[in-house]
């Protein structure tokens, strides 16, 4: 337990962990502690463990893996009442795991993390899927895949529905090979980055540039020198009037991605950051 708490207090430590060692639940609670600085992760870790312990005997008595998963979904989404927040989909609390566990409301990726953490504690290899649009989960069964939608009660999705969901994002209906590629397991790091990207988008849209900068800075802790993240942090710094940081990041973006489609717009922002005087308050 001491080692896991170390990860919770040190963002820099996460940079050097490989995906197999990156603790999904603990890192998600670390994201939440940015917004809730007094957050104690222990009760939330214990709550997820309690969900798994409640199911352990029942799941052990079931043989087919798909039926084990059905029992988990029934407990989480029916008995405990976890559900997708359809009414306030863009509420940032849907992305903070402490709030999801308290309110039992979330978005697709946060509910998937709860589902995955409980299933994995029961020996079920449930993975996340960075599907276009809504995040999904997948379970290998009988030589195939059981794909489920955690935002809608863990409902299984047929192949044709998956194709239709992907079509607006791809511009065409994916064939089997493309669909299988889309359904590849998402590593823990990619899941955490998607959570932070969602938060960045929400806060940027709301003009909360301090939170937007914080969220994208955390992306860079997990994926250093990721060009789009460097750019987005620079733009947030520019909005905040932190011009040295804006110049550094926007200049670095142009070095990392000189042929990017938005390179000219970023150069204009860099000129703006260079021409504007820093105002001291």
PDB file of C-alpha atoms in Angstrom:
ATOM      1  CA  UNK A   1       0.000   0.000   0.000  1.00  0.00           C
ATOM      2  CA  UNK A   2       2.852   2.379   0.732  1.00  0.00           C
ATOM      3  CA  UNK A   3       4.104   2.103  -2.836  1.00  0.00           C
ATOM      4  CA  UNK A   4       0.688   2.904  -4.260  1.00  0.00           C
ATOM      5  CA  UNK A   5       0.366   5.981  -2.044  1.00  0.00           C
ATOM      6  CA  UNK A   6       3.738   7.135  -3.386  1.00  0.00           C
ATOM      7  CA  UNK A   7       2.237   7.191  -6.863  1.00  0.00           C
ATOM      8  CA  UNK A   8      -0.695   9.200  -5.569  1.00  0.00           C
ATOM      9  CA  UNK A   9       1.513  11.981  -4.261  1.00  0.00           C
ATOM     10  CA  UNK A  10       4.007  12.270  -7.089  1.00  0.00           C
ATOM     11  CA  UNK A  11       2.965  13.069 -10.649  1.00  0.00           C
ATOM     12  CA  UNK A  12       6.570  12.901 -11.770  1.00  0.00           C
ATOM     13  CA  UNK A  13       6.733   9.242 -10.752  1.00  0.00           C
ATOM     14  CA  UNK A  14       3.963   8.407 -13.233  1.00  0.00           C
ATOM     15  CA  UNK A  15       6.077   9.624 -16.152  1.00  0.00           C
ATOM     16  CA  UNK A  16       8.551   6.772 -15.794  1.00  0.00           C
ATOM     17  CA  UNK A  17       6.129   3.927 -15.132  1.00  0.00           C
ATOM     18  CA  UNK A  18       5.283   1.574 -17.971  1.00  0.00           C
ATOM     19  CA  UNK A  19       1.618   0.853 -18.651  1.00  0.00           C
ATOM     20  CA  UNK A  20       1.693  -2.443 -16.785  1.00  0.00           C
ATOM     21  CA  UNK A  21       2.887  -0.646 -13.645  1.00  0.00           C
ATOM     22  CA  UNK A  22       0.684   2.434 -13.947  1.00  0.00           C
ATOM     23  CA  UNK A  23      -2.089   2.118 -11.320  1.00  0.00           C
ATOM     24  CA  UNK A  24      -5.322   3.143 -13.040  1.00  0.00           C
ATOM     25  CA  UNK A  25      -7.491   3.731  -9.973  1.00  0.00           C
ATOM     26  CA  UNK A  26      -4.790   5.503  -8.002  1.00  0.00           C
ATOM     27  CA  UNK A  27      -3.801   7.735 -10.913  1.00  0.00           C
ATOM     28  CA  UNK A  28      -7.450   8.601 -11.573  1.00  0.00           C
ATOM     29  CA  UNK A  29      -7.786   9.662  -7.936  1.00  0.00           C
ATOM     30  CA  UNK A  30      -4.621  11.693  -8.334  1.00  0.00           C
ATOM     31  CA  UNK A  31      -6.318  13.559 -11.184  1.00  0.00           C
ATOM     32  CA  UNK A  32      -9.259  14.196  -8.869  1.00  0.00           C
ATOM     33  CA  UNK A  33      -7.002  15.561  -6.164  1.00  0.00           C
ATOM     34  CA  UNK A  34      -6.027  18.432  -8.443  1.00  0.00           C
ATOM     35  CA  UNK A  35      -9.609  19.661  -8.095  1.00  0.00           C
ATOM     36  CA  UNK A  36     -10.198  18.325  -4.562  1.00  0.00           C
ATOM     37  CA  UNK A  37      -6.838  18.929  -2.813  1.00  0.00           C
ATOM     38  CA  UNK A  38      -7.936  17.416   0.517  1.00  0.00           C
ATOM     39  CA  UNK A  39      -8.979  14.157  -1.106  1.00  0.00           C
ATOM     40  CA  UNK A  40      -7.964  11.043   0.810  1.00  0.00           C
ATOM     41  CA  UNK A  41      -7.824   8.159  -1.679  1.00  0.00           C
ATOM     42  CA  UNK A  42      -8.187   5.425   0.934  1.00  0.00           C
ATOM     43  CA  UNK A  43     -12.018   5.416   1.246  1.00  0.00           C
ATOM     44  CA  UNK A  44     -12.442   5.281  -2.521  1.00  0.00           C
ATOM     45  CA  UNK A  45      -9.952   2.458  -2.901  1.00  0.00           C
ATOM     46  CA  UNK A  46     -11.809   0.630  -0.127  1.00  0.00           C
ATOM     47  CA  UNK A  47     -15.176   1.236  -1.810  1.00  0.00           C
ATOM     48  CA  UNK A  48     -14.047  -0.300  -5.103  1.00  0.00           C
ATOM     49  CA  UNK A  49     -12.601  -3.244  -3.186  1.00  0.00           C
ATOM     50  CA  UNK A  50     -15.892  -3.625  -1.300  1.00  0.00           C
ATOM     51  CA  UNK A  51     -17.803  -3.793  -4.591  1.00  0.00           C
ATOM     52  CA  UNK A  52     -15.519  -6.628  -5.708  1.00  0.00           C
ATOM     53  CA  UNK A  53     -15.636  -8.439  -2.366  1.00  0.00           C
ATOM     54  CA  UNK A  54     -19.443  -8.368  -2.391  1.00  0.00           C
ATOM     55  CA  UNK A  55     -19.409 -10.166  -5.739  1.00  0.00           C
ATOM     56  CA  UNK A  56     -16.547 -12.561  -5.138  1.00  0.00           C
ATOM     57  CA  UNK A  57     -18.492 -15.633  -4.016  1.00  0.00           C
ATOM     58  CA  UNK A  58     -21.256 -15.187  -6.593  1.00  0.00           C
ATOM     59  CA  UNK A  59     -18.848 -14.662  -9.481  1.00  0.00           C
ATOM     60  CA  UNK A  60     -16.660 -17.604  -8.443  1.00  0.00           C
ATOM     61  CA  UNK A  61     -19.687 -19.916  -8.679  1.00  0.00           C
ATOM     62  CA  UNK A  62     -20.396 -18.891 -12.288  1.00  0.00           C
ATOM     63  CA  UNK A  63     -18.504 -20.645 -15.063  1.00  0.00           C
ATOM     64  CA  UNK A  64     -18.853 -18.701 -18.356  1.00  0.00           C
ATOM     65  CA  UNK A  65     -16.924 -15.458 -18.291  1.00  0.00           C
ATOM     66  CA  UNK A  66     -19.737 -13.586 -20.042  1.00  0.00           C
ATOM     67  CA  UNK A  67     -22.142 -14.556 -17.256  1.00  0.00           C
ATOM     68  CA  UNK A  68     -19.616 -13.495 -14.610  1.00  0.00           C
ATOM     69  CA  UNK A  69     -19.572 -10.112 -16.312  1.00  0.00           C
ATOM     70  CA  UNK A  70     -23.362  -9.993 -16.381  1.00  0.00           C
ATOM     71  CA  UNK A  71     -23.393 -10.476 -12.596  1.00  0.00           C
ATOM     72  CA  UNK A  72     -20.903  -7.634 -12.147  1.00  0.00           C
ATOM     73  CA  UNK A  73     -22.942  -5.337 -14.373  1.00  0.00           C
ATOM     74  CA  UNK A  74     -26.143  -6.176 -12.559  1.00  0.00           C
ATOM     75  CA  UNK A  75     -24.561  -5.304  -9.207  1.00  0.00           C
ATOM     76  CA  UNK A  76     -22.960  -2.075 -10.385  1.00  0.00           C
ATOM     77  CA  UNK A  77     -25.647  -0.682 -12.650  1.00  0.00           C
ATOM     78  CA  UNK A  78     -28.845  -2.091 -11.139  1.00  0.00           C
ATOM     79  CA  UNK A  79     -28.274  -2.810  -7.461  1.00  0.00           C
ATOM     80  CA  UNK A  80     -25.814   0.015  -6.751  1.00  0.00           C
ATOM     81  CA  UNK A  81     -27.261   2.398  -9.324  1.00  0.00           C
ATOM     82  CA  UNK A  82     -24.180   3.549 -11.206  1.00  0.00           C
ATOM     83  CA  UNK A  83     -25.389   5.277 -14.353  1.00  0.00           C
ATOM     84  CA  UNK A  84     -24.412   7.606 -17.138  1.00  0.00           C
ATOM     85  CA  UNK A  85     -25.116  11.260 -16.450  1.00  0.00           C
ATOM     86  CA  UNK A  86     -27.259  11.902 -19.518  1.00  0.00           C
ATOM     87  CA  UNK A  87     -28.746  15.118 -18.115  1.00  0.00           C
ATOM     88  CA  UNK A  88     -25.435  16.843 -17.345  1.00  0.00           C
ATOM     89  CA  UNK A  89     -23.015  15.043 -19.612  1.00  0.00           C
ATOM     90  CA  UNK A  90     -20.472  17.882 -19.595  1.00  0.00           C
ATOM     91  CA  UNK A  91     -20.358  18.340 -15.828  1.00  0.00           C
ATOM     92  CA  UNK A  92     -16.642  18.043 -14.906  1.00  0.00           C
ATOM     93  CA  UNK A  93     -17.594  15.967 -11.860  1.00  0.00           C
ATOM     94  CA  UNK A  94     -18.331  13.117 -14.287  1.00  0.00           C
ATOM     95  CA  UNK A  95     -14.575  12.881 -14.896  1.00  0.00           C
ATOM     96  CA  UNK A  96     -13.407  12.964 -11.267  1.00  0.00           C
ATOM     97  CA  UNK A  97     -13.488   9.445  -9.874  1.00  0.00           C
ATOM     98  CA  UNK A  98     -14.137  10.465  -6.272  1.00  0.00           C
ATOM     99  CA  UNK A  99     -17.313  12.224  -7.426  1.00  0.00           C
ATOM    100  CA  UNK A 100     -18.305   9.299  -9.622  1.00  0.00           C
ATOM    101  CA  UNK A 101     -17.982   6.883  -6.702  1.00  0.00           C
ATOM    102  CA  UNK A 102     -19.906   9.207  -4.369  1.00  0.00           C
ATOM    103  CA  UNK A 103     -22.684  10.247  -6.753  1.00  0.00           C
ATOM    104  CA  UNK A 104     -22.740   7.029  -8.799  1.00  0.00           C
ATOM    105  CA  UNK A 105     -22.967   9.203 -11.888  1.00  0.00           C
ATOM    106  CA  UNK A 106     -20.331   9.485 -14.550  1.00  0.00           C
ATOM    107  CA  UNK A 107     -19.371   9.667 -18.182  1.00  0.00           C
ATOM    108  CA  UNK A 108     -18.425   6.650 -20.324  1.00  0.00           C
ATOM    109  CA  UNK A 109     -14.750   6.565 -19.388  1.00  0.00           C
ATOM    110  CA  UNK A 110     -15.171   7.085 -15.643  1.00  0.00           C
ATOM    111  CA  UNK A 111     -17.852   4.400 -15.424  1.00  0.00           C
ATOM    112  CA  UNK A 112     -15.630   2.114 -17.482  1.00  0.00           C
ATOM    113  CA  UNK A 113     -12.835   2.588 -14.946  1.00  0.00           C
ATOM    114  CA  UNK A 114     -15.139   1.545 -12.089  1.00  0.00           C
ATOM    115  CA  UNK A 115     -16.316  -1.464 -14.104  1.00  0.00           C
ATOM    116  CA  UNK A 116     -12.758  -2.449 -15.035  1.00  0.00           C
ATOM    117  CA  UNK A 117     -11.361  -2.055 -11.539  1.00  0.00           C
ATOM    118  CA  UNK A 118     -14.083  -4.247 -10.026  1.00  0.00           C
ATOM    119  CA  UNK A 119     -13.827  -6.894 -12.761  1.00  0.00           C
ATOM    120  CA  UNK A 120     -10.044  -7.081 -12.593  1.00  0.00           C
ATOM    121  CA  UNK A 121     -10.156  -7.601  -8.831  1.00  0.00           C
ATOM    122  CA  UNK A 122     -12.272 -10.654  -9.586  1.00  0.00           C
ATOM    123  CA  UNK A 123      -9.806 -12.042 -12.110  1.00  0.00           C
ATOM    124  CA  UNK A 124     -11.796 -10.970 -15.174  1.00  0.00           C
ATOM    125  CA  UNK A 125      -9.618  -9.395 -17.900  1.00  0.00           C
ATOM    126  CA  UNK A 126     -11.865  -6.456 -18.743  1.00  0.00           C
ATOM    127  CA  UNK A 127     -10.183  -3.798 -20.891  1.00  0.00           C
ATOM    128  CA  UNK A 128     -11.127  -0.318 -21.972  1.00  0.00           C
ATOM    129  CA  UNK A 129     -11.592   0.638 -25.619  1.00  0.00           C
ATOM    130  CA  UNK A 130     -10.892   4.144 -26.925  1.00  0.00           C
ATOM    131  CA  UNK A 131     -13.804   3.870 -29.323  1.00  0.00           C
ATOM    132  CA  UNK A 132     -14.660   6.958 -31.377  1.00  0.00           C
ATOM    133  CA  UNK A 133     -17.219   8.995 -29.495  1.00  0.00           C
ATOM    134  CA  UNK A 134     -17.994   7.037 -26.339  1.00  0.00           C
ATOM    135  CA  UNK A 135     -15.476   4.951 -24.433  1.00  0.00           C
ATOM    136  CA  UNK A 136     -16.382   1.246 -24.244  1.00  0.00           C
ATOM    137  CA  UNK A 137     -15.101  -1.924 -22.562  1.00  0.00           C
ATOM    138  CA  UNK A 138     -14.255  -5.337 -24.014  1.00  0.00           C
ATOM    139  CA  UNK A 139     -13.941  -8.880 -22.720  1.00  0.00           C
ATOM    140  CA  UNK A 140     -12.491 -11.853 -24.651  1.00  0.00           C
ATOM    141  CA  UNK A 141     -15.083 -14.651 -24.769  1.00  0.00           C
ATOM    142  CA  UNK A 142     -15.094 -17.929 -26.723  1.00  0.00           C
ATOM    143  CA  UNK A 143     -12.634 -16.754 -29.353  1.00  0.00           C
ATOM    144  CA  UNK A 144     -14.461 -13.469 -29.840  1.00  0.00           C
ATOM    145  CA  UNK A 145     -15.129 -10.210 -28.029  1.00  0.00           C
ATOM    146  CA  UNK A 146     -17.946  -9.084 -25.792  1.00  0.00           C
ATOM    147  CA  UNK A 147     -18.127  -5.289 -26.156  1.00  0.00           C
ATOM    148  CA  UNK A 148     -20.168  -3.322 -23.613  1.00  0.00           C
ATOM    149  CA  UNK A 149     -21.312   0.243 -23.069  1.00  0.00           C
ATOM    150  CA  UNK A 150     -20.734   1.324 -19.444  1.00  0.00           C
ATOM    151  CA  UNK A 151     -22.565   4.607 -20.029  1.00  0.00           C
ATOM    152  CA  UNK A 152     -25.742   2.631 -20.666  1.00  0.00           C
ATOM    153  CA  UNK A 153     -25.716   0.051 -17.908  1.00  0.00           C
ATOM    154  CA  UNK A 154     -23.013  -2.159 -19.407  1.00  0.00           C
ATOM    155  CA  UNK A 155     -25.267  -3.106 -22.320  1.00  0.00           C
ATOM    156  CA  UNK A 156     -23.638  -5.508 -24.825  1.00  0.00           C
ATOM    157  CA  UNK A 157     -23.211  -4.075 -28.317  1.00  0.00           C
ATOM    158  CA  UNK A 158     -23.690  -6.066 -31.510  1.00  0.00           C
ATOM    159  CA  UNK A 159     -21.228  -5.781 -34.382  1.00  0.00           C
ATOM    160  CA  UNK A 160     -23.649  -3.824 -36.570  1.00  0.00           C
ATOM    161  CA  UNK A 161     -24.259  -1.273 -33.845  1.00  0.00           C
ATOM    162  CA  UNK A 162     -20.523  -0.845 -33.395  1.00  0.00           C
ATOM    163  CA  UNK A 163     -20.150  -0.235 -37.118  1.00  0.00           C
ATOM    164  CA  UNK A 164     -22.909   2.369 -37.055  1.00  0.00           C
ATOM    165  CA  UNK A 165     -21.395   4.109 -34.032  1.00  0.00           C
ATOM    166  CA  UNK A 166     -18.025   4.316 -35.732  1.00  0.00           C
ATOM    167  CA  UNK A 167     -19.312   5.485 -39.120  1.00  0.00           C
ATOM    168  CA  UNK A 168     -19.846   9.210 -38.307  1.00  0.00           C
ATOM    169  CA  UNK A 169     -16.289   9.452 -36.983  1.00  0.00           C
ATOM    170  CA  UNK A 170     -14.644   7.538 -39.832  1.00  0.00           C
ATOM    171  CA  UNK A 171     -16.758   8.781 -42.711  1.00  0.00           C
ATOM    172  CA  UNK A 172     -17.581   5.208 -43.715  1.00  0.00           C
ATOM    173  CA  UNK A 173     -18.697   1.913 -42.250  1.00  0.00           C
ATOM    174  CA  UNK A 174     -15.580   0.086 -40.994  1.00  0.00           C
ATOM    175  CA  UNK A 175     -14.822  -3.392 -42.271  1.00  0.00           C
ATOM    176  CA  UNK A 176     -13.808  -6.217 -39.931  1.00  0.00           C
ATOM    177  CA  UNK A 177     -10.115  -5.331 -39.893  1.00  0.00           C
ATOM    178  CA  UNK A 178     -10.713  -1.654 -39.139  1.00  0.00           C
ATOM    179  CA  UNK A 179     -13.281  -2.485 -36.477  1.00  0.00           C
ATOM    180  CA  UNK A 180     -10.928  -4.912 -34.746  1.00  0.00           C
ATOM    181  CA  UNK A 181      -8.219  -2.264 -34.732  1.00  0.00           C
ATOM    182  CA  UNK A 182     -10.611   0.257 -33.192  1.00  0.00           C
ATOM    183  CA  UNK A 183     -11.510  -2.318 -30.550  1.00  0.00           C
ATOM    184  CA  UNK A 184      -7.894  -2.799 -29.439  1.00  0.00           C
ATOM    185  CA  UNK A 185      -7.396  -2.579 -25.648  1.00  0.00           C
ATOM    186  CA  UNK A 186      -6.571   0.910 -24.391  1.00  0.00           C
ATOM    187  CA  UNK A 187      -3.472   1.001 -22.150  1.00  0.00           C
ATOM    188  CA  UNK A 188      -3.881   2.639 -18.747  1.00  0.00           C
ATOM    189  CA  UNK A 189      -1.827   5.639 -19.830  1.00  0.00           C
ATOM    190  CA  UNK A 190      -4.090   6.235 -22.835  1.00  0.00           C
ATOM    191  CA  UNK A 191      -7.173   6.025 -20.606  1.00  0.00           C
ATOM    192  CA  UNK A 192      -5.801   8.600 -18.172  1.00  0.00           C
ATOM    193  CA  UNK A 193      -4.771  10.895 -21.013  1.00  0.00           C
ATOM    194  CA  UNK A 194      -8.297  10.698 -22.436  1.00  0.00           C
ATOM    195  CA  UNK A 195      -9.749  11.672 -19.041  1.00  0.00           C
ATOM    196  CA  UNK A 196      -7.417  14.661 -18.859  1.00  0.00           C
ATOM    197  CA  UNK A 197      -8.115  15.593 -22.472  1.00  0.00           C
ATOM    198  CA  UNK A 198     -11.841  15.578 -21.718  1.00  0.00           C
ATOM    199  CA  UNK A 199     -11.270  17.886 -18.748  1.00  0.00           C
ATOM    200  CA  UNK A 200      -9.063  20.198 -20.790  1.00  0.00           C
ATOM    201  CA  UNK A 201     -11.770  20.476 -23.433  1.00  0.00           C
ATOM    202  CA  UNK A 202     -14.478  21.235 -20.880  1.00  0.00           C
ATOM    203  CA  UNK A 203     -12.446  23.866 -19.090  1.00  0.00           C
ATOM    204  CA  UNK A 204     -11.194  25.505 -22.304  1.00  0.00           C
ATOM    205  CA  UNK A 205     -14.768  25.711 -23.581  1.00  0.00           C
ATOM    206  CA  UNK A 206     -15.787  27.369 -20.304  1.00  0.00           C
ATOM    207  CA  UNK A 207     -12.835  29.779 -20.398  1.00  0.00           C
ATOM    208  CA  UNK A 208     -11.426  28.346 -17.158  1.00  0.00           C
ATOM    209  CA  UNK A 209      -7.874  28.584 -18.418  1.00  0.00           C
ATOM    210  CA  UNK A 210      -6.166  27.834 -15.126  1.00  0.00           C
ATOM    211  CA  UNK A 211      -7.905  24.457 -14.965  1.00  0.00           C
ATOM    212  CA  UNK A 212      -7.409  23.888 -18.690  1.00  0.00           C
ATOM    213  CA  UNK A 213      -3.661  24.525 -18.316  1.00  0.00           C
ATOM    214  CA  UNK A 214      -3.494  22.229 -15.293  1.00  0.00           C
ATOM    215  CA  UNK A 215      -5.259  19.383 -17.104  1.00  0.00           C
ATOM    216  CA  UNK A 216      -3.045  19.563 -20.165  1.00  0.00           C
ATOM    217  CA  UNK A 217       0.071  19.883 -18.019  1.00  0.00           C
ATOM    218  CA  UNK A 218      -0.874  16.535 -16.477  1.00  0.00           C
ATOM    219  CA  UNK A 219      -1.135  15.055 -19.964  1.00  0.00           C
ATOM    220  CA  UNK A 220       2.473  16.087 -20.475  1.00  0.00           C
ATOM    221  CA  UNK A 221       3.460  14.356 -17.238  1.00  0.00           C
ATOM    222  CA  UNK A 222       2.113  11.129 -18.737  1.00  0.00           C
ATOM    223  CA  UNK A 223       3.244  11.714 -22.339  1.00  0.00           C
ATOM    224  CA  UNK A 224       6.166  14.183 -22.348  1.00  0.00           C
ATOM    225  CA  UNK A 225       6.645  16.318 -25.463  1.00  0.00           C
ATOM    226  CA  UNK A 226       3.366  15.216 -27.011  1.00  0.00           C
ATOM    227  CA  UNK A 227       3.040  17.971 -29.656  1.00  0.00           C
ATOM    228  CA  UNK A 228      -0.681  18.711 -29.389  1.00  0.00           C
ATOM    229  CA  UNK A 229      -0.486  18.857 -25.606  1.00  0.00           C
ATOM    230  CA  UNK A 230       2.518  21.205 -25.740  1.00  0.00           C
ATOM    231  CA  UNK A 231       0.552  23.472 -28.082  1.00  0.00           C
ATOM    232  CA  UNK A 232      -2.593  23.399 -25.957  1.00  0.00           C
ATOM    233  CA  UNK A 233      -0.693  24.255 -22.793  1.00  0.00           C
ATOM    234  CA  UNK A 234       0.992  27.134 -24.609  1.00  0.00           C
ATOM    235  CA  UNK A 235      -2.374  28.477 -25.763  1.00  0.00           C
ATOM    236  CA  UNK A 236      -3.757  28.194 -22.234  1.00  0.00           C
ATOM    237  CA  UNK A 237      -0.706  30.017 -20.870  1.00  0.00           C
ATOM    238  CA  UNK A 238      -1.279  32.770 -23.438  1.00  0.00           C
ATOM    239  CA  UNK A 239      -4.885  33.159 -22.275  1.00  0.00           C
ATOM    240  CA  UNK A 240      -3.648  33.379 -18.686  1.00  0.00           C
ATOM    241  CA  UNK A 241      -1.028  35.991 -19.586  1.00  0.00           C
ATOM    242  CA  UNK A 242       1.846  33.706 -18.636  1.00  0.00           C
ATOM    243  CA  UNK A 243       3.900  34.766 -21.611  1.00  0.00           C
ATOM    244  CA  UNK A 244       7.262  33.056 -20.912  1.00  0.00           C
ATOM    245  CA  UNK A 245       5.456  29.707 -20.687  1.00  0.00           C
ATOM    246  CA  UNK A 246       3.387  30.476 -23.788  1.00  0.00           C
ATOM    247  CA  UNK A 247       6.487  31.365 -25.803  1.00  0.00           C
ATOM    248  CA  UNK A 248       8.320  28.254 -24.640  1.00  0.00           C
ATOM    249  CA  UNK A 249       5.473  25.865 -25.442  1.00  0.00           C
ATOM    250  CA  UNK A 250       4.357  27.390 -28.727  1.00  0.00           C
ATOM    251  CA  UNK A 251       7.956  27.537 -29.943  1.00  0.00           C
ATOM    252  CA  UNK A 252       8.498  23.930 -28.917  1.00  0.00           C
ATOM    253  CA  UNK A 253       5.334  22.866 -30.748  1.00  0.00           C
ATOM    254  CA  UNK A 254       6.615  24.421 -33.962  1.00  0.00           C
ATOM    255  CA  UNK A 255       9.889  22.548 -33.521  1.00  0.00           C
ATOM    256  CA  UNK A 256       8.105  19.246 -32.850  1.00  0.00           C
ATOM    257  CA  UNK A 257       5.509  19.637 -35.628  1.00  0.00           C
ATOM    258  CA  UNK A 258       6.775  22.202 -38.159  1.00  0.00           C
ATOM    259  CA  UNK A 259       4.504  20.887 -40.918  1.00  0.00           C
ATOM    260  CA  UNK A 260       1.349  20.718 -38.780  1.00  0.00           C
ATOM    261  CA  UNK A 261      -1.835  21.988 -40.370  1.00  0.00           C
ATOM    262  CA  UNK A 262      -2.180  24.701 -37.737  1.00  0.00           C
ATOM    263  CA  UNK A 263       1.479  25.746 -37.756  1.00  0.00           C
ATOM    264  CA  UNK A 264       0.735  29.155 -39.278  1.00  0.00           C
ATOM    265  CA  UNK A 265      -1.933  29.949 -36.676  1.00  0.00           C
ATOM    266  CA  UNK A 266       0.403  28.871 -33.897  1.00  0.00           C
ATOM    267  CA  UNK A 267       3.160  31.122 -35.323  1.00  0.00           C
ATOM    268  CA  UNK A 268       0.723  34.022 -35.124  1.00  0.00           C
ATOM    269  CA  UNK A 269       0.004  33.167 -31.474  1.00  0.00           C
ATOM    270  CA  UNK A 270       3.743  32.951 -30.804  1.00  0.00           C
ATOM    271  CA  UNK A 271       4.209  36.419 -32.310  1.00  0.00           C
ATOM    272  CA  UNK A 272       1.374  37.659 -30.097  1.00  0.00           C
ATOM    273  CA  UNK A 273       3.029  36.145 -27.014  1.00  0.00           C
ATOM    274  CA  UNK A 274       6.363  37.689 -27.995  1.00  0.00           C
ATOM    275  CA  UNK A 275       4.958  41.149 -28.735  1.00  0.00           C
ATOM    276  CA  UNK A 276       2.838  41.441 -25.587  1.00  0.00           C
ATOM    277  CA  UNK A 277       4.408  42.747 -22.430  1.00  0.00           C
ATOM    278  CA  UNK A 278       4.055  40.794 -19.239  1.00  0.00           C
ATOM    279  CA  UNK A 279       1.836  42.720 -16.848  1.00  0.00           C
ATOM    280  CA  UNK A 280       2.729  42.438 -13.175  1.00  0.00           C
ATOM    281  CA  UNK A 281      -0.130  42.629 -10.705  1.00  0.00           C
TER     282      UNK A 281
END
